[in-house]
């Protein structure tokens, strides 16, 4: 199917691979690359019905009067969901892709195991050339809580479940058919936190979830677990955590450790005290670093399905924000 002209804009990511791989599916003259700041000529803009986009400055999409759908190059759509320059009728399609899901799953499992098995303490001991055995608990004794039980939360649960961790999830809507206990909605949150030793945030950033990782929540995590205190792992968005609360909780021992991939300001400035907080593992928003060659085939199929009038299950609910 001929999609016509497709505008491609990838924020501060390197565009090379995206252009090269999109040209495998859309003819070269129809791939309209923009840096997201300077729009293409108005007559070209008028021909564009579809955009493949990562973060672009506000107002960019208003240059495309006939836009029908925007495909986010990332699973997170917080950069699109609330934009006034996207008319309500423009569909936002998020990427659900096995490569991306696999990458975030690997990052999540790595961090759960790193804290459960005290990898940071062993790194410290190694730096001091110290043979320092620590008590080791087994996975079924560790309660992992998945804050967000969607595509990524469920995938992480599958692998963590194989390792034997005691799992529960938290979602907006009940999941009666899930293989693990899934708590739903704000009324269930405290009970979910009270049974959680290692909390993994894989939520989308919305008006409802912004700032959810705060002092109040940290204080409600289990303090009686085999891990000797709770851990927080955030692979969602930086806007989920109140950084000063996180720093305080790590410093005063409310939290025993953390792994953080996402920050309100990225790159994280070198003078941010979180770099030097106790028992924290920081990764530079690479949990699900998307590879264009892996994602684009799937994304273009989504666009074709959308253009053919098929119902997609990854259309963003603009009201809910994800
Ligand atoms: P999904 O939409 O598949 O899942 C989101 C989950 O969060 C669902 O279970 C949903 O509940 C739940 N949720 C949303 N809002 C609320 C709320 N108000 N209260 C309780 N639960 C809520 O998203 P994905 O799993 O695909 O991705 C999650 C996020 O991970 C992305 O939005 C993105 O921000 C982040 N991400 C980060 C990456 C990285 O590199 N660090 C890479 C990829 C994604 P319900 O099931 O009821 O709808
Ligand atoms: C994503 C991301 O949302 O990379 O896919 O953060």
CSV table of C-alpha atoms in Angstrom, one decimal, residues 92-232:
chain,number,residue,atom,x,y,z
A,92,UNK,CA,-1.4,8.5,18.1
A,93,UNK,CA,0.0,5.0,17.6
A,94,UNK,CA,2.5,3.7,20.1
A,95,UNK,CA,5.1,1.1,19.3
A,96,UNK,CA,4.7,-2.4,20.7
A,97,UNK,CA,7.6,-4.4,19.4
A,98,UNK,CA,9.2,-7.6,20.7
A,99,UNK,CA,12.7,-6.1,20.3
A,100,UNK,CA,11.9,-3.1,22.4
A,101,UNK,CA,10.0,-5.2,25.0
A,102,UNK,CA,12.8,-7.6,25.2
A,103,UNK,CA,15.3,-4.8,25.9
A,104,UNK,CA,13.3,-3.3,28.7
A,105,UNK,CA,12.7,-6.8,30.1
A,106,UNK,CA,16.4,-7.5,30.2
A,107,UNK,CA,17.1,-4.2,31.9
A,108,UNK,CA,14.4,-4.8,34.5
A,109,UNK,CA,15.5,-8.3,35.3
A,110,UNK,CA,19.2,-7.2,35.5
A,111,UNK,CA,18.2,-4.6,38.1
A,112,UNK,CA,16.0,-6.8,40.2
A,113,UNK,CA,18.7,-9.4,40.4
A,114,UNK,CA,21.4,-6.8,41.0
A,115,UNK,CA,19.6,-5.6,44.1
A,116,UNK,CA,18.4,-8.9,45.3
A,117,UNK,CA,21.9,-10.5,44.9
A,118,UNK,CA,23.6,-7.3,46.2
A,119,UNK,CA,25.7,-6.7,43.2
A,120,UNK,CA,26.7,-3.2,44.2
A,121,UNK,CA,28.0,-4.4,47.6
A,122,UNK,CA,30.1,-7.0,45.8
A,123,UNK,CA,31.5,-4.3,43.4
A,124,UNK,CA,32.5,-2.3,46.5
A,125,UNK,CA,34.2,-5.3,48.0
A,126,UNK,CA,36.0,-6.0,44.8
A,127,UNK,CA,37.3,-2.5,44.6
A,128,UNK,CA,38.8,-3.1,48.0
A,129,UNK,CA,40.0,-6.6,47.0
A,130,UNK,CA,37.9,-8.0,49.8
A,131,UNK,CA,36.5,-11.5,49.9
A,132,UNK,CA,33.2,-10.5,51.6
A,133,UNK,CA,30.4,-13.2,51.4
A,134,UNK,CA,27.0,-11.7,52.2
A,135,UNK,CA,23.8,-13.7,53.1
A,136,UNK,CA,21.9,-14.6,50.0
A,137,UNK,CA,18.1,-15.1,49.9
A,138,UNK,CA,16.3,-17.1,47.3
A,139,UNK,CA,14.0,-15.6,44.7
A,140,UNK,CA,10.7,-16.9,46.1
A,141,UNK,CA,11.4,-15.1,49.3
A,142,UNK,CA,11.7,-11.7,47.5
A,143,UNK,CA,8.4,-9.8,46.7
A,144,UNK,CA,8.7,-7.9,43.5
A,145,UNK,CA,5.9,-5.4,42.6
A,146,UNK,CA,5.3,-4.2,39.1
A,147,UNK,CA,3.9,-0.7,39.1
A,148,UNK,CA,2.3,-0.9,35.6
A,149,UNK,CA,1.2,-4.2,34.3
A,150,UNK,CA,1.0,-3.5,30.6
A,151,UNK,CA,3.2,-4.7,27.7
A,152,UNK,CA,6.4,-4.2,29.6
A,153,UNK,CA,5.2,-5.1,33.1
A,154,UNK,CA,3.8,-8.4,31.9
A,155,UNK,CA,6.9,-9.3,29.9
A,156,UNK,CA,9.1,-8.6,32.9
A,157,UNK,CA,6.7,-10.7,35.1
A,158,UNK,CA,7.1,-13.7,32.7
A,159,UNK,CA,10.9,-13.8,33.1
A,160,UNK,CA,10.9,-12.9,36.8
A,161,UNK,CA,8.3,-15.6,37.4
A,162,UNK,CA,10.6,-18.2,35.7
A,163,UNK,CA,13.2,-17.2,38.2
A,164,UNK,CA,10.8,-17.8,41.0
A,165,UNK,CA,10.2,-14.2,42.4
A,166,UNK,CA,7.0,-13.6,44.4
A,167,UNK,CA,5.2,-11.2,42.0
A,168,UNK,CA,2.3,-8.8,42.0
A,169,UNK,CA,1.3,-6.1,39.6
A,170,UNK,CA,-0.6,-2.8,39.9
A,171,UNK,CA,-2.7,-1.4,37.0
A,172,UNK,CA,-5.5,1.0,36.4
A,173,UNK,CA,-8.0,-1.7,35.5
A,174,UNK,CA,-8.5,-5.1,37.1
A,175,UNK,CA,-6.8,-8.1,35.4
A,176,UNK,CA,-8.9,-11.1,36.6
A,177,UNK,CA,-7.2,-13.5,34.2
A,178,UNK,CA,-3.6,-12.6,35.1
A,179,UNK,CA,-1.2,-15.3,36.3
A,180,UNK,CA,-0.2,-13.1,39.3
A,181,UNK,CA,-2.1,-11.0,41.7
A,182,UNK,CA,-2.8,-7.6,40.1
A,183,UNK,CA,-4.0,-4.8,42.3
A,184,UNK,CA,-6.0,-2.2,40.5
A,185,UNK,CA,-6.5,1.5,41.1
A,186,UNK,CA,-5.6,3.9,43.8
A,187,UNK,CA,-7.7,2.1,46.5
A,188,UNK,CA,-5.4,-1.0,46.1
A,189,UNK,CA,-2.1,0.8,45.9
A,190,UNK,CA,-1.2,0.7,49.6
A,191,UNK,CA,-1.9,-3.0,49.9
A,192,UNK,CA,0.3,-3.6,46.8
A,193,UNK,CA,3.1,-1.5,48.3
A,194,UNK,CA,2.9,-3.2,51.7
A,195,UNK,CA,3.8,-6.5,50.1
A,196,UNK,CA,6.6,-5.2,47.9
A,197,UNK,CA,10.4,-5.5,48.6
A,198,UNK,CA,11.5,-4.5,45.1
A,199,UNK,CA,9.3,-2.0,43.3
A,200,UNK,CA,9.6,-1.7,39.5
A,201,UNK,CA,8.0,1.3,37.8
A,202,UNK,CA,7.0,0.6,34.2
A,203,UNK,CA,4.1,3.1,34.1
A,204,UNK,CA,3.4,5.6,31.4
A,205,UNK,CA,3.8,9.2,32.4
A,206,UNK,CA,0.3,10.8,32.6
A,207,UNK,CA,-1.4,13.5,34.7
A,208,UNK,CA,-2.3,10.7,37.1
A,209,UNK,CA,1.1,9.0,37.5
A,210,UNK,CA,3.4,12.1,37.5
A,211,UNK,CA,5.3,12.2,40.8
A,212,UNK,CA,4.0,8.9,42.0
A,213,UNK,CA,7.5,7.8,43.3
A,214,UNK,CA,7.6,10.1,46.3
A,215,UNK,CA,8.3,10.1,50.0
A,216,UNK,CA,4.8,9.0,50.9
A,217,UNK,CA,5.0,6.0,48.6
A,218,UNK,CA,8.5,5.0,49.6
A,219,UNK,CA,7.4,5.0,53.3
A,220,UNK,CA,4.6,2.5,52.4
A,221,UNK,CA,6.9,-0.2,50.9
A,222,UNK,CA,7.6,-3.3,53.0
A,223,UNK,CA,10.2,-2.8,55.7
A,224,UNK,CA,9.9,-6.4,56.9
A,225,UNK,CA,11.2,-8.2,53.9
A,226,UNK,CA,14.1,-10.6,53.4
A,227,UNK,CA,15.9,-7.8,51.5
A,228,UNK,CA,16.3,-5.8,54.7
A,229,UNK,CA,14.5,-2.8,53.2
A,230,UNK,CA,12.9,-1.8,49.9
A,231,UNK,CA,14.4,-1.0,46.5
A,232,UNK,CA,12.9,1.1,43.7
